[in-house]
């Protein structure tokens, strides 16, 4: 059960982050953070 909840939260979190990045056009500034 915990794995399912974790996967669900991770999916929602990534979806929300992607949506925010698209709306704010912050993708270029957020990519370096993920790489580093």
PDB file of C-alpha atoms in Angstrom:
ATOM      1  CA  UNK A   1       0.000   0.000   0.000  1.00  0.00           C
ATOM      2  CA  UNK A   2       2.784   2.418   0.874  1.00  0.00           C
ATOM      3  CA  UNK A   3       4.393   1.883  -2.528  1.00  0.00           C
ATOM      4  CA  UNK A   4       1.122   2.737  -4.277  1.00  0.00           C
ATOM      5  CA  UNK A   5       0.679   5.913  -2.228  1.00  0.00           C
ATOM      6  CA  UNK A   6       4.309   6.905  -2.829  1.00  0.00           C
ATOM      7  CA  UNK A   7       3.971   6.375  -6.579  1.00  0.00           C
ATOM      8  CA  UNK A   8       0.715   8.346  -6.638  1.00  0.00           C
ATOM      9  CA  UNK A   9       2.221  11.272  -4.707  1.00  0.00           C
ATOM     10  CA  UNK A  10       5.312  11.215  -6.921  1.00  0.00           C
ATOM     11  CA  UNK A  11       3.178  11.322 -10.073  1.00  0.00           C
ATOM     12  CA  UNK A  12       1.014  14.174  -8.784  1.00  0.00           C
ATOM     13  CA  UNK A  13       4.085  16.060  -7.590  1.00  0.00           C
ATOM     14  CA  UNK A  14       5.890  15.725 -10.931  1.00  0.00           C
ATOM     15  CA  UNK A  15       2.716  16.672 -12.815  1.00  0.00           C
ATOM     16  CA  UNK A  16       2.181  19.767 -10.647  1.00  0.00           C
ATOM     17  CA  UNK A  17       5.834  20.772 -10.979  1.00  0.00           C
ATOM     18  CA  UNK A  18       5.715  20.351 -14.754  1.00  0.00           C
ATOM     19  CA  UNK A  19       2.527  22.398 -14.932  1.00  0.00           C
ATOM     20  CA  UNK A  20       4.075  25.198 -12.867  1.00  0.00           C
ATOM     21  CA  UNK A  21       7.223  25.130 -14.990  1.00  0.00           C
ATOM     22  CA  UNK A  22       5.150  25.462 -18.164  1.00  0.00           C
ATOM     23  CA  UNK A  23       3.058  28.306 -16.747  1.00  0.00           C
ATOM     24  CA  UNK A  24       6.052  30.230 -15.398  1.00  0.00           C
ATOM     25  CA  UNK A  25       8.436  29.146 -18.196  1.00  0.00           C
ATOM     26  CA  UNK A  26      10.986  28.232 -15.532  1.00  0.00           C
ATOM     27  CA  UNK A  27      12.126  24.993 -17.193  1.00  0.00           C
ATOM     28  CA  UNK A  28      15.621  26.326 -18.146  1.00  0.00           C
ATOM     29  CA  UNK A  29      16.351  27.531 -14.600  1.00  0.00           C
ATOM     30  CA  UNK A  30      15.008  24.368 -12.955  1.00  0.00           C
ATOM     31  CA  UNK A  31      16.911  21.908 -15.167  1.00  0.00           C
ATOM     32  CA  UNK A  32      20.375  22.800 -13.744  1.00  0.00           C
ATOM     33  CA  UNK A  33      19.060  22.117 -10.224  1.00  0.00           C
ATOM     34  CA  UNK A  34      18.044  18.592 -11.238  1.00  0.00           C
ATOM     35  CA  UNK A  35      21.398  17.948 -12.943  1.00  0.00           C
ATOM     36  CA  UNK A  36      23.454  19.265 -10.008  1.00  0.00           C
TER      37      UNK A  36
END
